[in-house]
Amino acid sequence: MTSQGIDTTITDRGADRLAPGPTELGDVLLPGDDGYDDASGAVFALGAPDVIVRPRDPGEIAAAIEYATGSCLDISVRAGGHSPAGLSTNTAGVLIDLSHFDRIVVLDRTARRVRIGAGATWGAVSDALAEHGWAITAGDTRSVGVGGLTLGGGIGWLVRKYGLAIDSVVAADVVLANGQLVRATVDENPDLFWALRGGGGNFGVVVSLDFIAQPITSVYYGSIAFALQDVPAMVAGWRDAMRAADENLTSTLVLMPPMMGRPAAAMVLCCYAEPDERAADAALEPLRALGSVVADTVRLMPYSQVLEDAHHPPGIRIVARNTLLPRLTDEVISGMARAFECEQMMLTLRSLGSAVARVRADATAYAHRASEGMLLAGIMLPMAATEAEIDQALSDWKPLAAQGSGPYINFQGSATPDDVAAAYPPETYQRLSLIKRRYDPENIFRRNHNVPPAAG
Ligand SMILES: Cc1cc2nc3c(=O)[nH]c(=O)nc-3n(C[C@H](O)[C@H](O)[C@H](O)COP(=O)(O)OP(=O)(O)OC[C@H]3O[C@@H](n4cnc5c(N)ncnc54)[C@H](O)[C@@H]3O)c2cc1C
């Protein structure tokens, strides 16, 4: 049965396996317990939850949900804890920490089908898959979680060849707001499966995701650093080079403002997804010609060494905003050059297109399939910056954001209703809100880039 194109049959795979109850919350940490202080905060937030729960099975997740809703407490769901909007924890609520859901299991060697616990990190995944000569295109950072990155979309170093992380997902196991454990695939609960691929943490607690891994062993990866002279010329050159590049090449242009005594600089990070030196050199040649090269670290390496550890500059608050760019026009490039002049904004341009664009815009909740790139601003402010100072700093970003088609939720450092509405085309947002009504009508999963349930 369908309503406005939405399948209305929820297929329940395991309600009988669950035994929810407030006494079965699994590992619990309370304020004052050893380990509570470390566990309560996250990369971008200092939290003070009433209870931190580390469930070991879906039944314990259901029990934690029941406990939280019965006690009228907010719920945060944490996988790797990297939400730039600080959503990985809360104050006076329940934090469901999925760090015990970190198993990586090969289900089918021939099909390269792998089940990955949502609490695993991408570093652990790339290490485990390397043993098989496989990889999954995901992010660029080892400690980022499978849960958060995948539910938002997942832009990684193989994105132009293999698409977003969600494009490799074939199934998800999810504990819903009512405690049911359900599976989502193209055949089972297909509306939920659609919504999970880009709709964030709105629809339940994802226990695990099944991916089809890609056969990848070694890639050419590294950075090419330039003396920064003419910002518009460099950005236009990067754009033209990436438009002409074969899809094995994914790259990111980084414009760094003067920082810690160092002058402004530019760098192109690149990954060529084949261990073919001649082809890699040919693809990289237009990038190397973008300016005067001061360092070049590109070399053949196992894909598992490509993901890096995150380094957050000490004493600096980074306010992250982004927009997806349908076209990197000359007007956008002039805007970037103007914004960069404020000297507190790091600008990062990630290449998209190719495999991302081959998926229909309405095939998943991530709808920005036609975007040429993603522009991310990391605005660097003192730790003690006030809201007024943040607003002032954002005034340099807003004209640029206005030229994009909306933010990618995973890199958006705020989660206001306006941010969320802007992240989805209206028809995608409406479809998400209808699915939300079906799976979480009370909006108990609201500490996320929240799509409230449709009325009625
Ligand atoms: C240093 C750094 C590097 C990054 N690099 C990339 C990159 O290369 N590519 C990219 O696409 N993104 C990247 N990101 C953005 C990243 O994808 C998001 O921050 C993502 O939300 C992080 O996932 P997490 O599991 O670590 O975070 P968490 O904070 O644990 O999760 C973020 C949100 O996702 C939801 N969530 C997480 N797990 C579940 C679950 N199992 N069930 C239901 N809801 C869940 C919750 O709403 C949670 O608040 C990066 C972020 C940082 C800080």
Coordinates of C-alpha atoms and ligand atoms in Angstrom, one line a residue:
M1 CA 0.0 0.0 0.0
T2 CA 1.4 3.5 -0.7
S3 CA 0.6 7.0 0.4
Q4 CA 2.1 9.8 -1.7
G5 CA 4.6 7.4 -3.1
I6 CA 5.6 6.1 0.4
D7 CA 5.4 2.4 1.1
T8 CA 3.3 2.1 4.3
T9 CA 4.2 -1.5 5.3
I10 CA 6.9 -1.8 8.0
T11 CA 8.5 -5.2 7.8
D12 CA 9.4 -6.2 11.4
R13 CA 12.5 -8.5 11.4
G14 CA 13.0 -9.0 15.1
A15 CA 10.6 -7.5 17.6
D16 CA 10.5 -10.9 19.4
R17 CA 14.3 -10.7 19.9
L18 CA 14.1 -7.6 21.9
A19 CA 13.5 -7.4 25.6
P20 CA 13.4 -3.6 26.4
G21 CA 13.3 -2.5 30.0
P22 CA 15.0 0.2 32.0
T23 CA 17.0 -2.4 34.0
E24 CA 18.7 -3.6 30.9
L25 CA 20.6 -0.6 29.7
G26 CA 23.9 -2.4 29.3
D27 CA 27.1 -0.5 30.3
V28 CA 26.0 2.7 32.1
L29 CA 28.0 5.7 33.2
L30 CA 26.6 8.3 35.5
P31 CA 28.1 11.7 36.5
G32 CA 30.9 11.1 38.9
D33 CA 31.7 7.6 37.6
D34 CA 35.2 6.8 36.4
G35 CA 35.3 7.5 32.6
Y36 CA 32.2 9.7 32.6
D37 CA 34.1 12.9 32.0
D38 CA 35.9 11.4 29.0
A39 CA 32.8 9.9 27.6
S40 CA 30.5 12.8 28.0
G41 CA 32.2 15.2 25.6
A42 CA 32.7 14.8 21.9
V43 CA 35.0 16.4 19.3
F44 CA 32.9 19.6 18.9
A45 CA 30.9 19.6 22.2
L46 CA 31.2 19.4 25.9
G47 CA 28.3 17.4 27.2
A48 CA 26.8 16.6 30.6
P49 CA 24.3 13.8 29.9
D50 CA 22.4 12.4 32.9
V51 CA 23.2 8.9 31.6
I52 CA 25.7 7.5 29.1
V53 CA 24.6 4.1 27.9
R54 CA 26.9 1.7 25.9
P55 CA 24.5 -1.0 24.7
R56 CA 25.9 -4.3 23.5
D57 CA 22.9 -5.5 21.5
P58 CA 19.8 -4.1 19.8
G59 CA 17.7 -5.1 22.9
E60 CA 19.8 -2.8 25.1
I61 CA 19.4 0.0 22.5
A62 CA 15.6 -0.5 22.7
A63 CA 15.8 -0.4 26.5
A64 CA 17.8 2.8 26.4
I65 CA 15.2 4.4 24.1
E66 CA 12.4 3.2 26.4
Y67 CA 14.2 4.6 29.4
A68 CA 14.8 7.9 27.8
T69 CA 11.2 8.4 26.5
G70 CA 9.7 7.1 29.8
S71 CA 11.8 9.7 31.7
C72 CA 11.2 12.5 29.1
L73 CA 14.9 12.8 28.4
D74 CA 16.5 13.9 25.1
I75 CA 18.5 11.2 23.3
S76 CA 21.8 11.7 21.5
V77 CA 23.1 8.9 19.4
R78 CA 26.9 8.7 19.0
A79 CA 29.0 6.6 16.6
G80 CA 32.4 8.3 16.1
G81 CA 31.5 11.5 17.8
H82 CA 32.6 14.0 15.1
S83 CA 29.3 15.9 14.5
P84 CA 30.5 19.5 13.8
A85 CA 27.2 20.7 15.1
G86 CA 28.0 19.2 18.5
L87 CA 25.1 16.7 18.3
S88 CA 27.1 13.7 19.6
T89 CA 26.2 14.5 23.2
N90 CA 23.8 16.5 25.2
T91 CA 23.0 18.1 28.6
A92 CA 20.8 16.3 31.0
G93 CA 19.7 13.6 28.5
V94 CA 20.6 10.1 27.5
L95 CA 23.6 9.5 25.4
I96 CA 23.5 6.2 23.5
D97 CA 27.2 5.5 22.7
L98 CA 27.5 2.8 20.0
S99 CA 31.2 2.0 20.6
H100 CA 30.4 -1.7 21.2
F101 CA 28.8 -1.9 17.8
D102 CA 32.2 -2.0 16.0
R103 CA 32.2 -5.5 14.3
I104 CA 33.3 -5.8 10.7
V105 CA 32.2 -9.1 9.2
V106 CA 32.6 -10.4 5.7
L107 CA 29.2 -11.8 4.7
D108 CA 30.0 -12.8 1.2
R109 CA 33.5 -12.9 -0.1
T110 CA 32.5 -13.2 -3.8
A111 CA 30.1 -10.3 -3.7
R112 CA 32.4 -8.4 -1.3
R113 CA 29.5 -7.9 1.0
V114 CA 30.5 -6.6 4.4
R115 CA 28.4 -5.9 7.6
I116 CA 29.8 -3.1 9.6
G117 CA 28.7 -2.0 13.1
A118 CA 27.6 1.6 13.1
G119 CA 30.0 2.4 15.9
A120 CA 33.1 1.3 14.0
T121 CA 35.5 4.0 12.8
W122 CA 36.5 4.3 9.1
G123 CA 40.2 3.8 10.1
A124 CA 39.3 0.3 11.5
V125 CA 37.2 -0.4 8.4
S126 CA 40.0 0.5 6.0
D127 CA 42.5 -1.6 8.0
A128 CA 40.1 -4.6 8.1
L129 CA 39.2 -4.4 4.4
A130 CA 42.8 -4.0 3.3
E131 CA 43.4 -7.6 4.3
H132 CA 41.0 -8.6 1.5
G133 CA 42.3 -6.0 -1.1
W134 CA 39.1 -4.1 -0.7
A135 CA 38.0 -0.6 0.4
I136 CA 34.8 1.4 0.8
T137 CA 34.8 5.0 -0.3
A138 CA 34.0 7.0 2.8
G139 CA 35.8 10.0 4.4
D140 CA 39.3 11.1 4.9
T141 CA 39.7 10.7 8.6
R142 CA 40.4 7.5 10.6
S143 CA 38.4 8.4 13.7
V144 CA 35.2 9.4 12.0
G145 CA 32.3 7.0 12.7
V146 CA 30.6 4.7 10.2
G147 CA 27.2 5.7 11.6
G148 CA 27.3 9.5 11.2
L149 CA 29.3 9.7 8.0
T150 CA 27.2 7.2 6.2
L151 CA 23.7 8.5 7.3
G152 CA 24.6 11.9 5.9
G153 CA 26.0 10.7 2.6
G154 CA 29.8 10.1 2.9
I155 CA 32.2 12.0 0.6
G156 CA 35.6 10.2 0.4
W157 CA 38.7 9.8 -1.6
L158 CA 37.1 7.5 -4.1
V159 CA 34.0 9.6 -4.5
R160 CA 34.3 10.3 -8.2
K161 CA 34.9 6.7 -9.0
Y162 CA 32.6 4.9 -6.6
G163 CA 30.1 7.6 -5.5
L164 CA 29.1 8.4 -1.9
A165 CA 29.5 6.0 0.9
I166 CA 25.7 5.5 0.8
D167 CA 26.0 4.3 -2.8
S168 CA 27.7 1.2 -1.5
V169 CA 25.1 0.5 1.1
V170 CA 22.7 -2.4 0.5
A171 CA 21.1 -2.9 3.9
A172 CA 20.7 -1.4 7.3
D173 CA 19.5 -2.9 10.6
V174 CA 17.8 -0.2 12.7
V175 CA 16.2 0.0 16.1
L176 CA 13.1 2.2 15.7
A177 CA 11.6 4.6 18.2
N178 CA 9.2 1.9 19.3
G179 CA 12.0 -0.5 20.0
Q180 CA 11.5 -2.7 17.0
L181 CA 14.5 -4.0 15.1
V182 CA 13.9 -3.7 11.4
R183 CA 15.9 -4.2 8.3
A184 CA 15.9 -1.7 5.5
T185 CA 16.8 -2.6 1.9
V186 CA 15.4 -1.9 -1.5
D187 CA 12.8 -4.6 -0.9
E188 CA 12.3 -4.4 2.9
N189 CA 11.0 -1.1 4.3
P190 CA 12.3 0.6 1.1
D191 CA 11.1 4.1 2.3
L192 CA 13.3 3.8 5.4
F193 CA 16.2 2.6 3.2
W194 CA 15.8 5.6 1.0
A195 CA 15.6 8.0 4.0
L196 CA 18.6 6.5 5.8
R197 CA 20.8 7.3 2.8
G198 CA 21.3 11.1 3.4
G199 CA 18.5 11.8 6.0
G200 CA 20.9 11.6 9.0
G201 CA 20.0 10.2 12.4
N202 CA 16.2 11.0 12.1
F203 CA 14.7 7.5 11.8
G204 CA 16.1 5.3 14.5
V205 CA 19.4 3.9 15.9
V206 CA 21.3 2.2 13.1
V207 CA 23.0 -0.9 14.5
S208 CA 24.9 -2.0 11.4
L209 CA 25.1 -1.3 7.6
D210 CA 25.9 -3.8 4.9
F211 CA 28.1 -2.4 2.2
I212 CA 29.5 -3.8 -1.1
A213 CA 33.2 -3.1 -0.9
Q214 CA 35.3 -2.0 -3.9
P215 CA 38.4 -3.9 -5.1
I216 CA 41.1 -1.4 -4.2
T217 CA 44.6 -2.1 -3.0
S218 CA 47.0 0.8 -3.8
V219 CA 46.3 4.3 -4.9
Y220 CA 48.4 7.4 -5.7
Y221 CA 47.7 9.8 -2.8
G222 CA 49.3 12.9 -1.4
S223 CA 49.4 16.7 -1.4
I224 CA 50.8 19.3 -3.7
A225 CA 51.6 22.5 -1.9
F226 CA 51.8 25.8 -3.8
A227 CA 53.1 29.3 -3.1
L228 CA 49.8 31.2 -3.0
Q229 CA 49.6 34.1 -5.4
D230 CA 46.5 34.6 -7.4
V231 CA 43.5 32.9 -5.6
P232 CA 40.9 33.3 -8.4
A233 CA 43.4 31.9 -11.0
M234 CA 44.2 29.0 -8.9
V235 CA 40.6 28.1 -8.1
A236 CA 39.6 28.5 -11.8
G237 CA 42.5 26.3 -12.8
W238 CA 41.6 23.6 -10.3
R239 CA 38.0 23.7 -11.6
D240 CA 39.0 23.4 -15.2
A241 CA 41.5 20.6 -14.4
M242 CA 38.8 18.6 -12.5
R243 CA 36.2 19.1 -15.2
A244 CA 38.6 17.4 -17.6
A245 CA 39.9 14.8 -15.2
D246 CA 39.2 11.1 -15.5
E247 CA 37.0 9.8 -12.6
N248 CA 39.9 7.9 -11.0
L249 CA 41.0 11.3 -9.8
T250 CA 39.4 12.9 -6.7
S251 CA 40.9 16.1 -5.3
T252 CA 40.4 18.8 -2.7
L253 CA 41.8 22.3 -3.0
V254 CA 42.6 23.9 0.4
L255 CA 43.2 27.6 0.8
M256 CA 44.7 28.2 4.2
P257 CA 44.7 31.7 5.8
P258 CA 47.8 33.0 7.6
M259 CA 48.1 30.9 10.7
M260 CA 50.5 30.5 13.7
G261 CA 53.1 32.7 12.0
R262 CA 52.8 30.9 8.6
P263 CA 51.7 32.9 5.5
A264 CA 48.6 32.0 3.5
A265 CA 49.0 28.9 1.5
A266 CA 47.3 26.6 -1.0
M267 CA 47.4 22.9 -1.3
V268 CA 45.7 20.3 -3.5
L269 CA 45.2 16.9 -1.9
C270 CA 44.6 14.2 -4.4
C271 CA 43.9 10.5 -4.8
Y272 CA 44.2 8.6 -8.0
A273 CA 42.3 5.4 -7.6
E274 CA 44.5 3.1 -9.7
P275 CA 48.1 1.9 -9.1
D276 CA 49.1 3.0 -12.5
E277 CA 51.9 5.6 -12.4
R278 CA 51.7 6.8 -16.0
A279 CA 47.9 7.4 -15.8
A280 CA 48.2 9.0 -12.4
D281 CA 51.0 11.4 -13.6
A282 CA 48.9 12.3 -16.6
A283 CA 45.9 13.0 -14.5
L284 CA 47.9 15.0 -11.9
E285 CA 49.8 17.1 -14.5
P286 CA 47.2 19.9 -14.8
L287 CA 47.0 20.1 -11.0
R288 CA 50.8 20.3 -10.7
A289 CA 50.7 23.2 -13.2
L290 CA 48.3 25.3 -11.0
G291 CA 51.2 27.3 -9.6
S292 CA 54.7 27.2 -8.2
V293 CA 55.0 23.9 -6.4
V294 CA 56.8 24.0 -3.0
A295 CA 56.2 20.4 -2.0
D296 CA 54.7 17.3 -3.6
T297 CA 54.1 14.2 -1.5
V298 CA 52.0 12.2 -4.0
R299 CA 53.1 8.5 -4.0
L300 CA 51.8 5.0 -4.3
M301 CA 50.5 3.7 -1.0
P302 CA 48.0 1.2 0.3
Y303 CA 44.5 2.8 0.4
S304 CA 44.4 2.0 4.1
Q305 CA 47.2 4.5 4.7
V306 CA 45.3 7.3 3.0
L307 CA 42.9 8.0 5.8
E308 CA 44.5 10.3 8.4
D309 CA 44.1 11.2 12.0
A310 CA 42.4 14.5 12.7
H311 CA 44.4 17.3 14.2
H312 CA 42.4 20.1 15.8
P313 CA 44.5 23.2 16.2
P314 CA 44.7 23.9 20.0
G315 CA 43.0 26.9 21.4
I316 CA 40.9 27.5 18.3
R317 CA 37.2 27.2 17.8
I318 CA 36.4 26.1 14.3
V319 CA 32.9 27.1 13.0
A320 CA 32.1 24.9 10.0
R321 CA 29.7 25.8 7.2
N322 CA 29.4 24.5 3.7
T323 CA 27.4 24.5 0.6
L324 CA 27.1 22.2 -2.4
L325 CA 27.9 24.0 -5.7
P326 CA 25.9 23.0 -8.8
R327 CA 28.5 25.0 -10.8
L328 CA 31.7 26.5 -9.7
T329 CA 31.1 29.7 -11.6
D330 CA 33.5 32.7 -11.9
E331 CA 31.1 34.6 -9.6
V332 CA 31.6 31.9 -6.9
I333 CA 35.3 32.1 -7.4
S334 CA 35.4 35.9 -6.9
G335 CA 33.3 35.4 -3.8
M336 CA 35.8 32.9 -2.5
A337 CA 38.7 35.3 -3.1
R338 CA 36.8 38.0 -1.2
A339 CA 35.9 35.8 1.7
F340 CA 39.5 34.5 1.9
E341 CA 40.7 38.1 2.4
C342 CA 39.2 38.2 5.9
E343 CA 42.1 36.0 6.9
Q344 CA 40.3 33.8 9.3
M345 CA 38.6 31.4 6.9
M346 CA 40.0 28.2 5.6
L347 CA 38.3 27.3 2.4
T348 CA 38.2 23.7 1.2
L349 CA 36.8 22.7 -2.2
R350 CA 36.0 19.0 -2.7
S351 CA 35.5 17.6 -6.2
L352 CA 32.3 15.7 -6.9
G353 CA 30.6 14.6 -10.1
S354 CA 31.2 11.4 -12.1
A355 CA 29.9 8.4 -10.1
V356 CA 27.9 10.7 -7.7
A357 CA 26.1 12.3 -10.6
R358 CA 25.2 8.9 -12.2
V359 CA 22.7 8.2 -9.4
R360 CA 19.3 9.8 -9.8
A361 CA 18.7 12.8 -7.5
D362 CA 15.6 11.1 -6.1
A363 CA 17.2 7.7 -5.5
T364 CA 18.4 8.6 -2.1
A365 CA 17.7 11.3 0.5
Y366 CA 21.1 12.9 -0.5
A367 CA 19.8 14.8 -3.5
H368 CA 22.6 17.1 -4.6
R369 CA 23.7 14.6 -7.2
A370 CA 24.5 17.2 -9.9
S371 CA 26.8 19.3 -7.8
E372 CA 30.3 19.9 -9.2
G373 CA 31.8 20.4 -5.8
M374 CA 31.4 21.1 -2.1
L375 CA 32.8 24.3 -0.6
L376 CA 33.5 24.1 3.1
A377 CA 34.5 27.1 5.3
G378 CA 36.3 26.5 8.5
I379 CA 36.1 29.8 10.3
M380 CA 38.8 30.0 13.0
L381 CA 37.9 31.9 16.1
P382 CA 39.2 32.1 19.6
M383 CA 37.7 29.5 22.0
A384 CA 36.0 32.2 23.9
A385 CA 34.3 33.7 20.8
T386 CA 30.8 35.1 21.7
E387 CA 27.7 34.4 19.6
A388 CA 27.9 38.0 18.3
E389 CA 31.5 37.4 17.1
I390 CA 30.5 34.2 15.4
D391 CA 27.6 36.0 13.7
Q392 CA 30.0 38.7 12.6
A393 CA 32.5 36.1 11.2
L394 CA 29.7 34.3 9.4
S395 CA 28.8 37.5 7.5
D396 CA 31.8 36.9 5.2
W397 CA 30.5 33.4 4.5
K398 CA 26.8 34.1 3.9
P399 CA 27.2 35.6 0.4
L400 CA 29.1 32.5 -0.7
A401 CA 26.5 30.1 0.8
A402 CA 23.8 31.9 -1.1
Q403 CA 25.4 30.8 -4.3
G404 CA 25.2 27.1 -3.5
S405 CA 22.2 24.7 -3.5
G406 CA 22.3 24.1 0.2
P407 CA 24.6 22.5 2.8
Y408 CA 25.8 18.9 3.1
I409 CA 24.5 18.0 6.6
N410 CA 27.7 16.2 7.7
F411 CA 29.9 19.2 7.5
Q412 CA 27.3 21.7 8.7
G413 CA 28.3 23.1 12.1
S414 CA 24.8 24.2 12.9
A415 CA 21.5 22.4 12.8
T416 CA 18.8 25.0 12.9
P417 CA 15.5 24.3 11.1
D418 CA 16.7 26.7 8.3
D419 CA 19.9 24.7 7.9
V420 CA 18.0 21.5 7.6
A421 CA 15.3 22.9 5.2
A422 CA 18.1 24.3 3.0
A423 CA 19.9 20.9 3.0
Y424 CA 17.2 19.2 1.0
P425 CA 15.2 20.2 -2.1
P426 CA 11.5 20.8 -1.0
E427 CA 10.2 17.5 -2.4
T428 CA 13.0 15.5 -0.7
Y429 CA 12.3 17.3 2.6
Q430 CA 8.6 16.6 2.3
R431 CA 9.2 12.9 1.6
L432 CA 11.6 12.7 4.6
S433 CA 9.0 14.3 6.9
L434 CA 6.4 11.8 5.8
I435 CA 8.8 8.9 6.5
K436 CA 9.7 10.5 9.8
R437 CA 6.0 10.6 10.7
R438 CA 5.8 6.9 10.1
Y439 CA 8.9 5.7 11.9
D440 CA 9.3 8.4 14.6
P441 CA 6.0 10.2 15.0
E442 CA 6.9 11.6 18.4
N443 CA 10.2 12.9 17.1
I444 CA 12.2 11.3 19.8
F445 CA 15.3 11.3 17.6
R446 CA 15.5 15.0 17.3
R447 CA 19.1 15.7 18.3
N448 CA 20.3 15.6 14.7
H449 CA 19.7 17.7 11.6
N450 CA 16.1 17.3 12.4
V451 CA 13.3 16.8 10.0
P452 CA 10.2 16.9 12.1
P453 CA 7.4 14.5 11.3
A454 CA 4.8 15.7 8.8
A455 CA 1.6 16.9 10.5
G456 CA -1.6 14.9 10.3
Ligands
LIG1 C1 37.9 15.7 11.3 C2 36.6 15.4 10.4 C3 36.8 14.9 9.2 C4 35.7 14.6 8.4 N1 35.8 14.1 7.2 C5 34.7 13.8 6.4 C6 34.9 13.3 5.1 O1 36.0 13.1 4.6 N2 33.8 13.0 4.4 C7 32.5 13.2 4.9 O2 31.5 12.9 4.2 N3 32.4 13.7 6.1 C8 33.4 14.0 6.9 N4 33.3 14.6 8.1 C9 31.9 14.9 8.6 C10 31.4 13.7 9.2 O3 30.8 12.8 8.2 C11 30.2 14.0 10.2 O4 30.7 14.8 11.2 C12 29.6 12.7 10.7 O5 28.4 13.1 11.3 C13 30.5 12.1 11.8 O6 30.1 10.9 12.1 P1 30.4 10.3 13.5 O7 29.8 9.0 13.6 O8 31.9 10.4 13.7 O9 29.7 11.4 14.4 P2 28.6 11.3 15.6 O10 28.7 12.6 16.2 O11 28.7 10.1 16.4 O12 27.3 11.2 14.7 C14 26.8 12.4 14.1 C15 25.3 12.3 14.1 O13 24.9 11.2 13.3 C16 23.8 10.5 13.9 N5 24.2 9.1 14.1 C17 25.5 8.6 14.1 N6 25.4 7.3 14.2 C18 24.2 6.9 14.2 C19 23.5 5.7 14.3 N7 24.2 4.6 14.3 N8 22.2 5.7 14.2 C20 21.4 6.8 14.1 N9 22.0 8.0 14.1 C21 23.4 8.1 14.1 C22 23.4 11.2 15.1 O14 22.4 12.1 14.8 C23 24.7 12.0 15.5 O15 24.4 13.2 16.2 C24 34.4 14.9 8.9 C25 34.2 15.4 10.2 C26 35.4 15.7 10.9 C27 35.2 16.3 12.3

